[in-house]
Amino acid sequence: MQPLFHPPADDGAAAAPAPPDHLQIQTVTGCNGRCAFCPNGQTLRPIQAGQRMTWDLYRSVIDQSLVLPVRRFSVYLMNEPLLDPELPGRIAYITARRRKPQYVKIISNGSLLTEPMAKGLLDAGLDKLKLSVQSLQAETYRRIMGLRLEHTLRNIDRFLELQAQGAYPRPVLEIAMVDSPQTRGKIPDARRYWTQRGIRFSVQPMENRADHASIRGLLSGAEHLRHFTHCRRVREQIYVLVDGRMVQCCADWEQRSIMGDLTREKLADVWRSGRYADYRRRIAAWQVRGMLCEGCRIGFH
């Protein structure tokens, strides 16, 4: 798949939309980390940490997504997914019902990947596990993520031991770093460390999260960030908050652009609604003045 910032094909913005490719669903609010490039815990809108999605709502969203059909189920959204003690059960609910090429993925900071949680994820059939490890130097890691590096590395080692002992074919583990001013010079060493261990390693571009105030200072010297001119997210991805509201984008930390409410509406109806159609048309022409997208900037390698 092409990166999200590549121009979309000219396939007619008014045509009936294809089914969404990705679902991101927030089963719990909050995060135990404080990453420098993340607005979590710093939003102007008060968002109470620890709220959990009800199982009735979760099953309804997943069942509707399976039918559409969504291909990638990402059980996280603006949160640390391992804060949800029921996460393995939620993942198992999808893996018991999915059909190829559908798969399940989470992104985590790994600090809560305890042995019981690791066993739960392995037994649940999680397909992909991406862990954010922003430095291999303890002090730099703490400064960027607000967490303890040695604790996270122990969790990763134990997870790999459990996976090998149980001969679990999944999940595929990937370590990710963000190309930020704090990490750029350390990326080659980190890539060498993880790939020598046979673990996938990726570098994610820096984003300003729709020009969120909490990270403007971090980006003040980052000339490599440029304004978006195209974006595929509204054409391919759906984002469901813990209470069932759908936001336009994973960058909408202030919940400014609500697309629908799945406690009252059907997912397919929201996806095919006039509001979504108007957003797709405007984004395809990049007429985004007044939209969330107007302030978005991203790093290019």
PDB file of N, CA, C and O in Angstrom, residues 172-227:
ATOM      1  N   VAL A 172       4.010 -11.317  14.690  1.00  0.00           N
ATOM      2  CA  VAL A 172       5.275 -10.779  14.198  1.00  0.00           C
ATOM      3  C   VAL A 172       5.595  -9.543  15.031  1.00  0.00           C
ATOM      4  O   VAL A 172       4.767  -8.643  15.166  1.00  0.00           O
ATOM      5  N   LEU A 173       6.782  -9.518  15.602  1.00  0.00           N
ATOM      6  CA  LEU A 173       7.206  -8.394  16.431  1.00  0.00           C
ATOM      7  C   LEU A 173       7.968  -7.379  15.580  1.00  0.00           C
ATOM      8  O   LEU A 173       8.834  -7.747  14.785  1.00  0.00           O
ATOM      9  N   GLU A 174       7.653  -6.124  15.792  1.00  0.00           N
ATOM     10  CA  GLU A 174       8.344  -5.027  15.099  1.00  0.00           C
ATOM     11  C   GLU A 174       8.653  -3.940  16.120  1.00  0.00           C
ATOM     12  O   GLU A 174       7.820  -3.623  16.968  1.00  0.00           O
ATOM     13  N   ILE A 175       9.847  -3.394  16.045  1.00  0.00           N
ATOM     14  CA  ILE A 175      10.247  -2.264  16.880  1.00  0.00           C
ATOM     15  C   ILE A 175      10.239  -1.011  16.018  1.00  0.00           C
ATOM     16  O   ILE A 175      10.756  -1.022  14.896  1.00  0.00           O
ATOM     17  N   ALA A 176       9.656   0.059  16.554  1.00  0.00           N
ATOM     18  CA  ALA A 176       9.532   1.298  15.781  1.00  0.00           C
ATOM     19  C   ALA A 176      10.162   2.465  16.525  1.00  0.00           C
ATOM     20  O   ALA A 176      10.108   2.546  17.757  1.00  0.00           O
ATOM     21  N   MET A 177      10.778   3.355  15.752  1.00  0.00           N
ATOM     22  CA  MET A 177      11.248   4.630  16.266  1.00  0.00           C
ATOM     23  C   MET A 177      10.666   5.732  15.415  1.00  0.00           C
ATOM     24  O   MET A 177      10.362   5.539  14.223  1.00  0.00           O
ATOM     25  N   VAL A 178      10.492   6.895  16.011  1.00  0.00           N
ATOM     26  CA  VAL A 178      10.033   8.084  15.296  1.00  0.00           C
ATOM     27  C   VAL A 178      11.249   8.913  14.922  1.00  0.00           C
ATOM     28  O   VAL A 178      12.154   9.117  15.736  1.00  0.00           O
ATOM     29  N   ASP A 179      11.281   9.367  13.683  1.00  0.00           N
ATOM     30  CA  ASP A 179      12.380  10.214  13.201  1.00  0.00           C
ATOM     31  C   ASP A 179      12.180  11.625  13.749  1.00  0.00           C
ATOM     32  O   ASP A 179      11.638  12.504  13.099  1.00  0.00           O
ATOM     33  N   SER A 180      12.613  11.807  14.996  1.00  0.00           N
ATOM     34  CA  SER A 180      12.435  13.090  15.682  1.00  0.00           C
ATOM     35  C   SER A 180      13.794  13.738  15.916  1.00  0.00           C
ATOM     36  O   SER A 180      14.835  13.098  15.766  1.00  0.00           O
ATOM     37  N   PRO A 181      13.803  15.036  16.290  1.00  0.00           N
ATOM     38  CA  PRO A 181      15.087  15.671  16.571  1.00  0.00           C
ATOM     39  C   PRO A 181      15.881  14.953  17.655  1.00  0.00           C
ATOM     40  O   PRO A 181      17.110  14.956  17.634  1.00  0.00           O
ATOM     41  N   GLN A 182      15.208  14.311  18.608  1.00  0.00           N
ATOM     42  CA  GLN A 182      15.901  13.636  19.704  1.00  0.00           C
ATOM     43  C   GLN A 182      16.490  12.286  19.303  1.00  0.00           C
ATOM     44  O   GLN A 182      17.406  11.790  19.950  1.00  0.00           O
ATOM     45  N   THR A 183      15.939  11.647  18.270  1.00  0.00           N
ATOM     46  CA  THR A 183      16.332  10.275  17.954  1.00  0.00           C
ATOM     47  C   THR A 183      17.155  10.125  16.687  1.00  0.00           C
ATOM     48  O   THR A 183      17.768   9.081  16.468  1.00  0.00           O
ATOM     49  N   ARG A 184      17.191  11.141  15.848  1.00  0.00           N
ATOM     50  CA  ARG A 184      17.701  10.954  14.494  1.00  0.00           C
ATOM     51  C   ARG A 184      19.115  10.370  14.457  1.00  0.00           C
ATOM     52  O   ARG A 184      19.398   9.475  13.683  1.00  0.00           O
ATOM     53  N   GLY A 185      20.006  10.847  15.294  1.00  0.00           N
ATOM     54  CA  GLY A 185      21.378  10.360  15.243  1.00  0.00           C
ATOM     55  C   GLY A 185      21.562   8.957  15.782  1.00  0.00           C
ATOM     56  O   GLY A 185      22.606   8.336  15.553  1.00  0.00           O
ATOM     57  N   LYS A 186      20.554   8.437  16.493  1.00  0.00           N
ATOM     58  CA  LYS A 186      20.662   7.120  17.118  1.00  0.00           C
ATOM     59  C   LYS A 186      19.956   6.024  16.334  1.00  0.00           C
ATOM     60  O   LYS A 186      20.036   4.846  16.716  1.00  0.00           O
ATOM     61  N   ILE A 187      19.271   6.379  15.275  1.00  0.00           N
ATOM     62  CA  ILE A 187      18.488   5.392  14.528  1.00  0.00           C
ATOM     63  C   ILE A 187      19.363   4.293  13.922  1.00  0.00           C
ATOM     64  O   ILE A 187      19.016   3.112  13.995  1.00  0.00           O
ATOM     65  N   PRO A 188      20.530   4.601  13.308  1.00  0.00           N
ATOM     66  CA  PRO A 188      21.345   3.519  12.730  1.00  0.00           C
ATOM     67  C   PRO A 188      21.763   2.470  13.753  1.00  0.00           C
ATOM     68  O   PRO A 188      21.717   1.262  13.470  1.00  0.00           O
ATOM     69  N   ASP A 189      22.169   2.902  14.962  1.00  0.00           N
ATOM     70  CA  ASP A 189      22.572   1.939  15.995  1.00  0.00           C
ATOM     71  C   ASP A 189      21.386   1.084  16.433  1.00  0.00           C
ATOM     72  O   ASP A 189      21.532  -0.127  16.656  1.00  0.00           O
ATOM     73  N   ALA A 190      20.230   1.704  16.569  1.00  0.00           N
ATOM     74  CA  ALA A 190      19.050   0.953  16.976  1.00  0.00           C
ATOM     75  C   ALA A 190      18.655  -0.051  15.901  1.00  0.00           C
ATOM     76  O   ALA A 190      18.316  -1.207  16.204  1.00  0.00           O
ATOM     77  N   ARG A 191      18.716   0.356  14.669  1.00  0.00           N
ATOM     78  CA  ARG A 191      18.379  -0.560  13.567  1.00  0.00           C
ATOM     79  C   ARG A 191      19.313  -1.777  13.599  1.00  0.00           C
ATOM     80  O   ARG A 191      18.872  -2.920  13.431  1.00  0.00           O
ATOM     81  N   ARG A 192      20.590  -1.521  13.809  1.00  0.00           N
ATOM     82  CA  ARG A 192      21.569  -2.613  13.840  1.00  0.00           C
ATOM     83  C   ARG A 192      21.277  -3.559  15.004  1.00  0.00           C
ATOM     84  O   ARG A 192      21.293  -4.786  14.830  1.00  0.00           O
ATOM     85  N   TYR A 193      20.962  -3.016  16.174  1.00  0.00           N
ATOM     86  CA  TYR A 193      20.705  -3.833  17.356  1.00  0.00           C
ATOM     87  C   TYR A 193      19.514  -4.758  17.143  1.00  0.00           C
ATOM     88  O   TYR A 193      19.593  -5.966  17.406  1.00  0.00           O
ATOM     89  N   TRP A 194      18.409  -4.216  16.663  1.00  0.00           N
ATOM     90  CA  TRP A 194      17.190  -5.021  16.542  1.00  0.00           C
ATOM     91  C   TRP A 194      17.262  -6.002  15.372  1.00  0.00           C
ATOM     92  O   TRP A 194      16.826  -7.148  15.493  1.00  0.00           O
ATOM     93  N   THR A 195      17.795  -5.573  14.252  1.00  0.00           N
ATOM     94  CA  THR A 195      17.855  -6.481  13.100  1.00  0.00           C
ATOM     95  C   THR A 195      18.830  -7.628  13.345  1.00  0.00           C
ATOM     96  O   THR A 195      18.615  -8.739  12.864  1.00  0.00           O
ATOM     97  N   GLN A 196      19.904  -7.383  14.110  1.00  0.00           N
ATOM     98  CA  GLN A 196      20.822  -8.465  14.455  1.00  0.00           C
ATOM     99  C   GLN A 196      20.143  -9.520  15.326  1.00  0.00           C
ATOM    100  O   GLN A 196      20.567 -10.676  15.351  1.00  0.00           O
ATOM    101  N   ARG A 197      19.088  -9.120  16.006  1.00  0.00           N
ATOM    102  CA  ARG A 197      18.311 -10.066  16.816  1.00  0.00           C
ATOM    103  C   ARG A 197      17.190 -10.723  16.001  1.00  0.00           C
ATOM    104  O   ARG A 197      16.402 -11.488  16.543  1.00  0.00           O
ATOM    105  N   GLY A 198      17.113 -10.397  14.729  1.00  0.00           N
ATOM    106  CA  GLY A 198      16.091 -10.975  13.877  1.00  0.00           C
ATOM    107  C   GLY A 198      14.731 -10.344  14.043  1.00  0.00           C
ATOM    108  O   GLY A 198      13.705 -10.953  13.696  1.00  0.00           O
ATOM    109  N   ILE A 199      14.684  -9.120  14.555  1.00  0.00           N
ATOM    110  CA  ILE A 199      13.430  -8.420  14.809  1.00  0.00           C
ATOM    111  C   ILE A 199      13.261  -7.301  13.798  1.00  0.00           C
ATOM    112  O   ILE A 199      14.207  -6.551  13.508  1.00  0.00           O
ATOM    113  N   ARG A 200      12.090  -7.192  13.268  1.00  0.00           N
ATOM    114  CA  ARG A 200      11.817  -6.129  12.310  1.00  0.00           C
ATOM    115  C   ARG A 200      11.996  -4.762  12.972  1.00  0.00           C
ATOM    116  O   ARG A 200      11.682  -4.576  14.157  1.00  0.00           O
ATOM    117  N   PHE A 201      12.455  -3.796  12.184  1.00  0.00           N
ATOM    118  CA  PHE A 201      12.690  -2.448  12.689  1.00  0.00           C
ATOM    119  C   PHE A 201      12.169  -1.457  11.659  1.00  0.00           C
ATOM    120  O   PHE A 201      12.409  -1.610  10.463  1.00  0.00           O
ATOM    121  N   SER A 202      11.437  -0.452  12.128  1.00  0.00           N
ATOM    122  CA  SER A 202      10.905   0.553  11.203  1.00  0.00           C
ATOM    123  C   SER A 202      11.096   1.939  11.794  1.00  0.00           C
ATOM    124  O   SER A 202      11.200   2.113  13.022  1.00  0.00           O
ATOM    125  N   VAL A 203      11.155   2.907  10.904  1.00  0.00           N
ATOM    126  CA  VAL A 203      11.265   4.312  11.289  1.00  0.00           C
ATOM    127  C   VAL A 203      10.009   5.022  10.804  1.00  0.00           C
ATOM    128  O   VAL A 203       9.674   4.953   9.618  1.00  0.00           O
ATOM    129  N   GLN A 204       9.324   5.669  11.727  1.00  0.00           N
ATOM    130  CA  GLN A 204       8.085   6.369  11.401  1.00  0.00           C
ATOM    131  C   GLN A 204       8.370   7.856  11.222  1.00  0.00           C
ATOM    132  O   GLN A 204       9.179   8.431  11.962  1.00  0.00           O
ATOM    133  N   PRO A 205       7.709   8.502  10.266  1.00  0.00           N
ATOM    134  CA  PRO A 205       7.903   9.944  10.116  1.00  0.00           C
ATOM    135  C   PRO A 205       7.273  10.706  11.272  1.00  0.00           C
ATOM    136  O   PRO A 205       6.277  10.288  11.850  1.00  0.00           O
ATOM    137  N   MET A 206       7.877  11.814  11.614  1.00  0.00           N
ATOM    138  CA  MET A 206       7.341  12.697  12.646  1.00  0.00           C
ATOM    139  C   MET A 206       6.092  13.384  12.122  1.00  0.00           C
ATOM    140  O   MET A 206       6.031  13.782  10.960  1.00  0.00           O
ATOM    141  N   GLU A 207       5.075  13.506  12.960  1.00  0.00           N
ATOM    142  CA  GLU A 207       3.879  14.286  12.623  1.00  0.00           C
ATOM    143  C   GLU A 207       3.622  15.296  13.721  1.00  0.00           C
ATOM    144  O   GLU A 207       3.982  15.088  14.873  1.00  0.00           O
ATOM    145  N   ASN A 208       2.961  16.403  13.356  1.00  0.00           N
ATOM    146  CA  ASN A 208       2.642  17.407  14.368  1.00  0.00           C
ATOM    147  C   ASN A 208       1.250  17.231  14.958  1.00  0.00           C
ATOM    148  O   ASN A 208       0.759  18.083  15.675  1.00  0.00           O
ATOM    149  N   ARG A 209       0.598  16.097  14.655  1.00  0.00           N
ATOM    150  CA  ARG A 209      -0.705  15.740  15.224  1.00  0.00           C
ATOM    151  C   ARG A 209      -1.714  16.867  15.035  1.00  0.00           C
ATOM    152  O   ARG A 209      -2.307  17.382  15.977  1.00  0.00           O
ATOM    153  N   ALA A 210      -1.877  17.248  13.766  1.00  0.00           N
ATOM    154  CA  ALA A 210      -2.810  18.329  13.403  1.00  0.00           C
ATOM    155  C   ALA A 210      -2.452  19.631  14.115  1.00  0.00           C
ATOM    156  O   ALA A 210      -3.318  20.381  14.561  1.00  0.00           O
ATOM    157  N   ASP A 211      -1.155  19.894  14.195  1.00  0.00           N
ATOM    158  CA  ASP A 211      -0.629  21.111  14.813  1.00  0.00           C
ATOM    159  C   ASP A 211      -1.061  21.211  16.275  1.00  0.00           C
ATOM    160  O   ASP A 211      -1.533  22.250  16.724  1.00  0.00           O
ATOM    161  N   HIS A 212      -0.870  20.132  17.010  1.00  0.00           N
ATOM    162  CA  HIS A 212      -1.277  20.152  18.414  1.00  0.00           C
ATOM    163  C   HIS A 212      -0.318  21.006  19.225  1.00  0.00           C
ATOM    164  O   HIS A 212       0.898  20.897  19.104  1.00  0.00           O
ATOM    165  N   ALA A 213      -0.879  21.831  20.090  1.00  0.00           N
ATOM    166  CA  ALA A 213      -0.089  22.809  20.841  1.00  0.00           C
ATOM    167  C   ALA A 213       0.957  22.148  21.726  1.00  0.00           C
ATOM    168  O   ALA A 213       2.027  22.719  21.971  1.00  0.00           O
ATOM    169  N   SER A 214       0.689  20.927  22.204  1.00  0.00           N
ATOM    170  CA  SER A 214       1.588  20.294  23.171  1.00  0.00           C
ATOM    171  C   SER A 214       2.935  19.917  22.582  1.00  0.00           C
ATOM    172  O   SER A 214       3.894  19.698  23.331  1.00  0.00           O
ATOM    173  N   ILE A 215       3.043  19.811  21.260  1.00  0.00           N
ATOM    174  CA  ILE A 215       4.321  19.390  20.677  1.00  0.00           C
ATOM    175  C   ILE A 215       4.904  20.441  19.728  1.00  0.00           C
ATOM    176  O   ILE A 215       5.860  20.165  19.026  1.00  0.00           O
ATOM    177  N   ARG A 216       4.361  21.654  19.733  1.00  0.00           N
ATOM    178  CA  ARG A 216       4.902  22.684  18.838  1.00  0.00           C
ATOM    179  C   ARG A 216       6.347  23.015  19.171  1.00  0.00           C
ATOM    180  O   ARG A 216       7.178  23.212  18.293  1.00  0.00           O
ATOM    181  N   GLY A 217       6.666  23.101  20.451  1.00  0.00           N
ATOM    182  CA  GLY A 217       8.031  23.415  20.838  1.00  0.00           C
ATOM    183  C   GLY A 217       9.016  22.362  20.380  1.00  0.00           C
ATOM    184  O   GLY A 217      10.121  22.685  19.949  1.00  0.00           O
ATOM    185  N   LEU A 218       8.611  21.127  20.444  1.00  0.00           N
ATOM    186  CA  LEU A 218       9.473  20.027  20.003  1.00  0.00           C
ATOM    187  C   LEU A 218       9.822  20.157  18.533  1.00  0.00           C
ATOM    188  O   LEU A 218      10.914  19.796  18.104  1.00  0.00           O
ATOM    189  N   LEU A 219       8.882  20.696  17.751  1.00  0.00           N
ATOM    190  CA  LEU A 219       9.052  20.743  16.304  1.00  0.00           C
ATOM    191  C   LEU A 219       9.637  22.054  15.804  1.00  0.00           C
ATOM    192  O   LEU A 219       9.792  22.236  14.606  1.00  0.00           O
ATOM    193  N   SER A 220       9.952  22.958  16.704  1.00  0.00           N
ATOM    194  CA  SER A 220      10.348  24.296  16.261  1.00  0.00           C
ATOM    195  C   SER A 220      11.584  24.291  15.379  1.00  0.00           C
ATOM    196  O   SER A 220      11.726  25.123  14.494  1.00  0.00           O
ATOM    197  N   GLY A 221      12.476  23.314  15.593  1.00  0.00           N
ATOM    198  CA  GLY A 221      13.678  23.258  14.770  1.00  0.00           C
ATOM    199  C   GLY A 221      13.669  22.145  13.755  1.00  0.00           C
ATOM    200  O   GLY A 221      14.702  21.821  13.185  1.00  0.00           O
ATOM    201  N   ALA A 222      12.500  21.559  13.521  1.00  0.00           N
ATOM    202  CA  ALA A 222      12.418  20.387  12.636  1.00  0.00           C
ATOM    203  C   ALA A 222      12.016  20.819  11.235  1.00  0.00           C
ATOM    204  O   ALA A 222      10.882  20.687  10.816  1.00  0.00           O
ATOM    205  N   GLU A 223      12.979  21.337  10.475  1.00  0.00           N
ATOM    206  CA  GLU A 223      12.662  21.864   9.157  1.00  0.00           C
ATOM    207  C   GLU A 223      12.228  20.778   8.179  1.00  0.00           C
ATOM    208  O   GLU A 223      11.692  21.077   7.114  1.00  0.00           O
ATOM    209  N   HIS A 224      12.476  19.507   8.553  1.00  0.00           N
ATOM    210  CA  HIS A 224      12.144  18.430   7.632  1.00  0.00           C
ATOM    211  C   HIS A 224      10.639  18.172   7.581  1.00  0.00           C
ATOM    212  O   HIS A 224      10.182  17.409   6.751  1.00  0.00           O
ATOM    213  N   LEU A 225       9.858  18.805   8.474  1.00  0.00           N
ATOM    214  CA  LEU A 225       8.407  18.637   8.423  1.00  0.00           C
ATOM    215  C   LEU A 225       7.813  19.564   7.376  1.00  0.00           C
ATOM    216  O   LEU A 225       8.139  20.747   7.317  1.00  0.00           O
ATOM    217  N   ARG A 226       6.917  19.004   6.587  1.00  0.00           N
ATOM    218  CA  ARG A 226       6.263  19.801   5.549  1.00  0.00           C
ATOM    219  C   ARG A 226       4.759  19.611   5.617  1.00  0.00           C
ATOM    220  O   ARG A 226       4.270  18.596   6.128  1.00  0.00           O
ATOM    221  N   HIS A 227       4.017  20.560   5.082  1.00  0.00           N
ATOM    222  CA  HIS A 227       2.566  20.447   5.077  1.00  0.00           C
ATOM    223  C   HIS A 227       2.128  19.271   4.208  1.00  0.00           C
ATOM    224  O   HIS A 227       2.713  19.006   3.157  1.00  0.00           O
TER     225      HIS A 227
END
